């Protein structure tokens, strides 16, 4: 009697005798595995189910335990060579186009595939909703049209994967290897989790992420910051500088959200305060993060973190229009040569002209400050004008450098 062709959970060959008329022992026989244990044990059981179903389409493997199963192309080629001697054509579990397992159109909702070897497989149209593929190797496979909503690919190998028209809404790809994978062809990336993922040469469009990545929607702003940082570096390496600029702004916004004084302790408390922080250390902690939060709000408002020269121009125009109103209300301006502090002879155009010249750090030809308040406002506006000019040059330099 021949030995069982199945594999134990530890990956070692099964040493039991095969049941008469099959290639597997009673534990690994497909119908017995399903009837008595409620889960599948090994490669042979999966391939047997595909054969019994007449192909993978519609095969329901939902919530089954397939953790650690080896369905890689290398092992299947060995299996194919073993069974081909008694078959006229390739078995239904083998994909001739990919050279690996054929699970096209199968139902794998909530299936446990953690640590599985699944490279070069055909998973087109497969339902992976909520499936656990943590640490699995799906390199060079195709998931075109697959439903991967809320699936877990944590730490998985996803290099050179075909995600054409795949739905990755809410999928967890944290710490996954996505090198040379094209995500731009996916149907949806809404709410996708990418913390720690290798995004080297990964194609993705910012339009797919406009509704926010998963870390952002979960309000895990510190992790979201690092995801946008990785995306920015990837876009810059690909020469897509507009996308890199957008992700940089998102990165700084996530940092600002994390520094919110009402949230800072959640994100930074363990590292900066520890367990036994005294009142003065706690006060310094909140002062540091509050001032940074306020400063980021100001920088974001004025120039969008150095990425929007138009913001600087708009803020400059607003200052030039606000200061004339202050000069008018507080007084202290007088026509040159009048010898009086009264502004009764001045019209609005004179105030506006004086503000524009002062903002540009130039002397107005027709108006002069004669009161201490007007002189102080003139000095403040002059400093603001110098600062805004420097900021405009900086943001313009950023744009020129990116383009």
Coordinates of C-alpha atoms in Angstrom, one line a residue:
X1 CA 0.0 0.0 0.0
X2 CA 1.4 3.5 -0.9
X3 CA 2.1 6.2 1.5
X4 CA -0.2 9.2 1.8
X5 CA 0.6 12.1 -0.5
X6 CA -0.6 14.7 2.0
X7 CA 1.4 17.1 4.2
X8 CA 1.1 17.6 7.9
X9 CA 0.5 21.0 9.5
X10 CA 4.2 21.2 10.3
X11 CA 5.0 20.9 6.6
X12 CA 6.4 17.4 6.8
X13 CA 5.1 14.5 4.6
X14 CA 2.3 12.4 6.0
X15 CA 3.6 8.9 7.0
X16 CA 0.2 7.3 7.1
X17 CA -1.0 4.7 4.6
X18 CA -3.2 5.9 1.8
X19 CA -6.9 4.8 1.6
X20 CA -7.5 2.1 -1.1
X21 CA -8.4 3.8 -4.3
X22 CA -7.0 7.3 -3.4
X23 CA -3.6 8.9 -3.0
X24 CA -4.3 10.1 0.6
X25 CA -4.9 8.7 4.1
X26 CA -8.3 9.1 5.8
X27 CA -7.3 12.4 7.5
X28 CA -6.2 13.9 4.2
X29 CA -8.9 12.4 2.0
X30 CA -10.9 15.4 0.8
X31 CA -14.4 14.4 1.8
X32 CA -13.3 13.1 5.2
X33 CA -11.4 16.3 5.9
X34 CA -14.4 18.4 5.2
X35 CA -16.9 16.1 7.0
X36 CA -15.0 15.4 10.2
X37 CA -12.6 18.2 10.9
X38 CA -14.3 21.3 9.3
X39 CA -11.0 22.5 7.9
X40 CA -8.5 21.4 5.2
X41 CA -5.1 20.0 6.0
X42 CA -2.6 20.4 3.3
X43 CA -2.1 20.9 -0.4
X44 CA -3.6 17.6 -1.5
X45 CA -7.0 18.3 0.1
X46 CA -7.2 21.7 -1.7
X47 CA -6.3 20.3 -5.1
X48 CA -8.8 17.4 -4.5
X49 CA -11.6 19.9 -3.8
X50 CA -10.8 21.8 -7.0
X51 CA -10.9 18.6 -9.0
X52 CA -14.2 17.4 -7.4
X53 CA -15.8 20.9 -8.1
X54 CA -14.8 20.7 -11.8
X55 CA -12.6 23.7 -11.4
X56 CA -12.1 26.5 -8.9
X57 CA -15.0 28.8 -10.0
X58 CA -17.6 29.0 -7.2
X59 CA -15.6 26.6 -4.9
X60 CA -16.5 27.7 -1.4
X61 CA -13.5 27.6 1.0
X62 CA -14.8 30.3 3.3
X63 CA -13.4 30.4 6.9
X64 CA -11.3 27.3 6.3
X65 CA -7.8 26.8 7.9
X66 CA -5.3 26.8 5.1
X67 CA -2.5 28.4 7.1
X68 CA 1.0 27.4 5.9
X69 CA -0.3 25.5 2.8
X70 CA 2.3 25.2 0.0
X71 CA 0.5 25.9 -3.4
X72 CA 3.6 27.6 -4.9
X73 CA 4.4 27.1 -8.6
X74 CA 7.5 25.0 -7.9
X75 CA 5.7 22.4 -5.8
X76 CA 2.7 22.3 -8.2
X77 CA 5.0 21.6 -11.2
X78 CA 6.3 18.6 -9.3
X79 CA 2.7 17.5 -8.5
X80 CA 1.8 18.1 -12.2
X81 CA 4.6 15.9 -13.4
X82 CA 3.4 13.2 -11.1
X83 CA -0.3 13.1 -12.2
X84 CA 0.2 14.0 -15.9
X85 CA 1.0 10.5 -16.8
X86 CA -2.6 9.5 -16.3
X87 CA -4.3 12.7 -17.6
X88 CA -4.9 13.9 -21.2
X89 CA -4.8 17.6 -20.1
X90 CA -3.5 19.7 -17.2
X91 CA -5.7 19.3 -14.1
X92 CA -8.2 22.0 -13.3
X93 CA -6.1 23.1 -10.3
X94 CA -3.2 24.1 -12.5
X95 CA -3.0 27.5 -14.3
X96 CA -1.0 27.1 -17.5
X97 CA -0.8 30.9 -18.0
X98 CA 0.7 31.6 -14.6
X99 CA 2.4 28.3 -13.9
X100 CA 0.9 28.0 -10.4
X101 CA -2.3 27.1 -8.6
X102 CA -5.6 28.0 -10.3
X103 CA -8.1 29.4 -7.8
X104 CA -9.8 31.7 -10.3
X105 CA -13.3 32.6 -9.0
X106 CA -13.1 30.7 -5.8
X107 CA -14.7 31.9 -2.6
X108 CA -12.1 32.5 0.2
X109 CA -14.0 34.8 2.6
X110 CA -12.3 34.8 5.9
X111 CA -10.1 31.9 5.0
X112 CA -6.9 31.6 7.0
X113 CA -4.0 31.6 4.6
X114 CA -1.3 32.9 6.9
X115 CA 2.2 32.0 5.9
X116 CA 1.0 30.2 2.8
X117 CA 3.2 29.9 -0.3
X118 CA 1.0 31.0 -3.2
X119 CA 3.3 32.6 -5.8
X120 CA 2.6 32.6 -9.5
X121 CA -1.1 31.7 -8.8
X122 CA -4.2 32.7 -10.7
X123 CA -6.6 34.4 -8.4
X124 CA -8.6 36.4 -10.9
X125 CA -12.1 37.2 -9.6
X126 CA -11.4 35.3 -6.3
X127 CA -13.3 36.5 -3.2
X128 CA -10.7 37.3 -0.5
X129 CA -13.0 39.4 1.7
X130 CA -11.6 39.4 5.2
X131 CA -9.2 36.6 4.4
X132 CA -6.0 36.3 6.5
X133 CA -2.9 36.3 4.2
X134 CA -0.4 37.6 6.8
X135 CA 3.1 36.6 5.7
X136 CA 1.9 34.8 2.6
X137 CA 3.9 34.9 -0.6
X138 CA 1.8 35.8 -3.6
X139 CA 4.7 37.2 -5.7
X140 CA 4.1 37.4 -9.5
X141 CA 0.5 36.2 -9.1
X142 CA -2.6 37.9 -10.6
X143 CA -5.5 39.2 -8.4
X144 CA -7.2 40.9 -11.3
X145 CA -10.8 41.6 -10.4
X146 CA -10.4 40.0 -7.0
X147 CA -12.5 41.2 -4.1
X148 CA -9.9 41.9 -1.4
X149 CA -12.0 44.2 0.8
X150 CA -10.8 44.2 4.5
X151 CA -8.3 41.4 3.6
X152 CA -5.1 41.1 5.7
X153 CA -1.9 41.1 3.7
X154 CA 0.3 42.1 6.7
X155 CA 3.9 41.3 6.0
X156 CA 3.0 39.5 2.8
X157 CA 5.2 39.3 -0.3
X158 CA 3.3 41.1 -3.1
X159 CA 6.0 41.9 -5.5
X160 CA 5.2 42.1 -9.2
X161 CA 1.5 41.4 -8.4
X162 CA -1.3 42.2 -10.9
X163 CA -4.0 44.1 -9.0
X164 CA -6.0 45.1 -12.1
X165 CA -9.5 46.1 -11.2
X166 CA -9.0 44.5 -7.7
X167 CA -11.1 46.0 -4.8
X168 CA -8.7 46.8 -2.0
X169 CA -11.1 48.9 0.1
X170 CA -10.0 48.7 3.7
X171 CA -7.3 46.1 3.0
X172 CA -4.4 45.8 5.4
X173 CA -1.0 45.9 3.6
X174 CA 1.1 47.0 6.6
X175 CA 4.7 45.8 6.3
X176 CA 3.9 44.1 3.0
X177 CA 6.5 44.1 0.2
X178 CA 4.9 45.9 -2.8
X179 CA 8.1 46.5 -4.8
X180 CA 7.4 46.9 -8.5
X181 CA 3.6 46.4 -7.9
X182 CA 1.1 48.5 -9.8
X183 CA -1.6 49.7 -7.5
X184 CA -2.8 52.4 -9.9
X185 CA -4.9 49.9 -11.8
X186 CA -6.8 48.7 -8.7
X187 CA -10.5 49.4 -8.6
X188 CA -10.4 51.0 -5.1
X189 CA -7.7 51.8 -2.5
X190 CA -10.1 53.6 -0.2
X191 CA -9.1 53.2 3.5
X192 CA -6.1 51.0 2.6
X193 CA -3.5 50.5 5.4
X194 CA 0.1 50.9 4.3
X195 CA 2.2 51.5 7.4
X196 CA 5.6 50.0 7.1
X197 CA 5.0 48.7 3.5
X198 CA 7.8 48.7 1.0
X199 CA 6.6 51.0 -1.7
X200 CA 9.7 51.1 -3.8
X201 CA 8.7 51.7 -7.4
X202 CA 5.1 51.1 -6.5
X203 CA 2.7 52.8 -9.0
X204 CA -0.2 54.5 -7.3
X205 CA -2.3 57.6 -8.1
X206 CA -3.0 60.2 -5.5
X207 CA -6.6 60.4 -6.8
X208 CA -7.1 56.9 -5.4
X209 CA -6.1 58.2 -1.9
X210 CA -8.2 61.4 -1.8
X211 CA -10.6 59.9 0.7
X212 CA -7.8 59.1 3.1
X213 CA -5.7 56.0 3.9
X214 CA -6.7 53.6 6.6
X215 CA -4.4 55.0 9.2
X216 CA -5.8 58.5 8.7
X217 CA -9.4 57.2 8.9
X218 CA -8.6 55.3 12.0
X219 CA -7.2 58.6 13.5
X220 CA -3.8 57.0 13.9
X221 CA -2.2 60.2 12.7
X222 CA 1.4 59.4 13.6
X223 CA 1.4 56.2 11.5
X224 CA -0.5 58.1 8.7
X225 CA 2.4 60.6 8.7
X226 CA 4.9 57.9 8.0
X227 CA 2.8 56.3 5.3
X228 CA 2.5 59.7 3.5
X229 CA 6.3 60.1 3.9
X230 CA 6.9 56.8 2.2
X231 CA 4.5 57.7 -0.6
X232 CA 6.2 61.1 -1.0
X233 CA 9.7 59.4 -1.4
X234 CA 8.2 56.9 -3.8
X235 CA 6.6 59.7 -5.9
X236 CA 9.8 61.7 -5.9
X237 CA 11.8 58.6 -7.1
X238 CA 9.4 58.1 -9.9
X239 CA 9.6 61.8 -11.0
X240 CA 6.0 62.6 -10.1
X241 CA 6.7 65.8 -8.2
X242 CA 3.1 67.1 -8.0
X243 CA 2.1 64.0 -6.3
X244 CA 5.1 64.2 -4.0
X245 CA 4.1 67.8 -3.1
X246 CA 0.6 66.6 -2.3
X247 CA 1.8 63.8 -0.1
X248 CA 4.2 66.1 1.7
X249 CA 1.3 68.4 2.6
X250 CA -0.6 65.4 3.8
X251 CA 2.4 64.3 5.9
X252 CA 2.7 67.7 7.6
X253 CA -1.1 67.8 8.2
X254 CA -0.9 64.4 9.9
X255 CA 2.0 65.6 12.1
X256 CA -0.1 68.6 13.0
X257 CA -3.0 66.5 14.0
X258 CA -0.8 64.3 16.1
X259 CA 0.6 67.4 17.9
X260 CA -2.9 68.5 18.9
X261 CA -2.6 69.1 22.7
X262 CA -5.7 66.9 23.2
X263 CA -4.1 64.0 21.3
X264 CA -0.3 64.5 21.9
X265 CA -0.2 62.3 24.9
X266 CA -1.7 59.4 23.0
X267 CA 1.0 59.6 20.3
X268 CA 4.1 60.9 22.2
X269 CA 3.3 60.3 25.9
X270 CA 5.0 56.9 26.3
X271 CA 8.2 58.0 24.7
X272 CA 8.5 61.5 26.1
X273 CA 6.7 61.3 29.5
X274 CA 6.9 57.6 30.5
X275 CA 5.0 56.5 33.5
X276 CA 6.3 58.7 36.3
X277 CA 6.5 62.1 34.7
X278 CA 6.3 65.0 37.2
X279 CA 4.1 68.1 36.7
X280 CA 6.9 70.3 35.3
X281 CA 7.9 67.7 32.7
X282 CA 4.2 67.3 31.8
X283 CA 3.8 71.0 31.5
X284 CA 6.8 71.3 29.2
X285 CA 5.5 68.4 27.1
X286 CA 2.1 70.1 26.5
X287 CA 3.8 73.5 25.9
X288 CA 6.1 72.0 23.3
X289 CA 3.4 70.2 21.4
X290 CA 0.9 73.0 21.7
X291 CA 3.3 75.6 20.3
X292 CA 4.3 73.2 17.4
X293 CA 0.6 72.6 16.7
X294 CA -0.1 76.4 16.5
X295 CA 3.0 77.0 14.4
X296 CA 2.0 74.3 12.0
X297 CA -1.5 75.8 11.7
X298 CA 0.0 79.2 10.9
X299 CA 2.5 77.8 8.3
X300 CA -0.2 75.7 6.7
X301 CA -2.5 78.7 6.4
X302 CA 0.1 81.1 5.0
X303 CA 2.0 78.9 2.6
X304 CA 0.7 75.3 2.9
X305 CA 4.0 74.2 4.3
X306 CA 6.1 75.9 1.6
X307 CA 4.2 74.2 -1.3
X308 CA 1.7 77.0 -2.4
X309 CA 3.2 80.4 -3.5
X310 CA -0.4 81.5 -4.2
X311 CA -1.2 81.3 -0.5
X312 CA 1.7 83.7 0.2
X313 CA 0.5 86.2 -2.4
X314 CA -3.1 86.0 -1.1
X315 CA -2.0 86.5 2.5
X316 CA 0.2 89.5 1.4
X317 CA -2.7 91.1 -0.3
X318 CA -4.9 90.6 2.8
X319 CA -2.3 92.3 5.0
X320 CA -2.0 95.3 2.6
X321 CA -5.8 95.7 2.8
X322 CA -6.0 95.2 6.6
X323 CA -3.4 97.7 7.6
X324 CA -5.1 100.7 5.9
X325 CA -8.1 100.1 8.1
X326 CA -5.9 100.0 11.2
X327 CA -4.2 103.3 10.2
X328 CA -7.6 104.9 9.6
X329 CA -9.1 103.7 12.9
X330 CA -6.1 104.5 15.1
X331 CA -5.0 107.7 13.2
X332 CA -1.5 109.1 13.3
X333 CA -0.9 109.6 9.6
X334 CA -0.6 113.0 8.0
X335 CA 0.3 114.4 4.6
X336 CA 3.9 115.3 4.3
X337 CA 4.6 118.9 5.1
X338 CA 1.2 119.5 6.8
X339 CA 2.7 119.6 10.3
X340 CA -0.4 118.1 11.8
X341 CA -1.3 114.6 13.1
X342 CA -4.8 114.9 11.8
X343 CA -5.7 112.5 9.0
X344 CA -8.9 114.4 8.0
X345 CA -7.4 115.4 4.7
X346 CA -6.5 111.9 3.7
X347 CA -8.7 109.7 1.6
X348 CA -8.8 105.8 1.5
X349 CA -6.5 105.7 -1.5
X350 CA -3.8 107.5 0.6
X351 CA -4.1 104.9 3.4
X352 CA -3.9 102.1 0.9
X353 CA -0.9 103.6 -0.9
X354 CA 0.9 104.1 2.4
X355 CA 0.2 100.5 3.4
X356 CA 1.5 99.2 0.1
X357 CA 4.7 101.2 0.2
X358 CA 5.3 100.2 3.9
X359 CA 4.7 96.5 3.1
X360 CA 7.3 96.8 0.4
X361 CA 9.7 98.5 2.9
X362 CA 9.6 101.8 0.8
X363 CA 8.9 105.3 1.9
X364 CA 5.5 106.6 0.9
X365 CA 5.9 109.8 -1.1
X366 CA 2.8 111.7 0.2
X367 CA 2.1 110.4 3.8
X368 CA 4.1 110.1 6.9
X369 CA 3.4 108.6 10.4
X370 CA 3.3 111.3 13.2
X371 CA 2.1 109.3 16.2
X372 CA 3.8 106.6 18.2
X373 CA 1.0 104.1 17.3
X374 CA 1.3 104.8 13.6
X375 CA 5.1 104.4 13.7
X376 CA 4.7 101.1 15.6
X377 CA 2.2 99.8 13.0
X378 CA 4.5 101.0 10.2
X379 CA 7.4 99.0 11.7
X380 CA 5.3 95.9 12.2
X381 CA 4.0 96.0 8.6
X382 CA 7.5 96.5 7.3
X383 CA 8.8 93.4 9.1
X384 CA 5.8 91.4 7.8
X385 CA 6.5 92.6 4.3
X386 CA 10.1 91.4 4.5
X387 CA 9.0 88.1 6.0
X388 CA 6.4 87.5 3.3
X389 CA 8.8 88.4 0.5
X390 CA 11.3 85.8 1.9
X391 CA 8.6 83.2 2.2
X392 CA 7.4 83.9 -1.3
X393 CA 10.9 83.4 -2.6
X394 CA 11.2 80.1 -0.7
X395 CA 7.9 78.7 -2.0
X396 CA 8.7 79.7 -5.5
X397 CA 12.1 78.0 -5.2
X398 CA 10.3 74.9 -4.1
X399 CA 8.1 74.9 -7.1
X400 CA 10.9 75.6 -9.5
X401 CA 13.0 72.8 -8.0
X402 CA 10.1 70.3 -8.3
X403 CA 9.4 71.3 -11.9

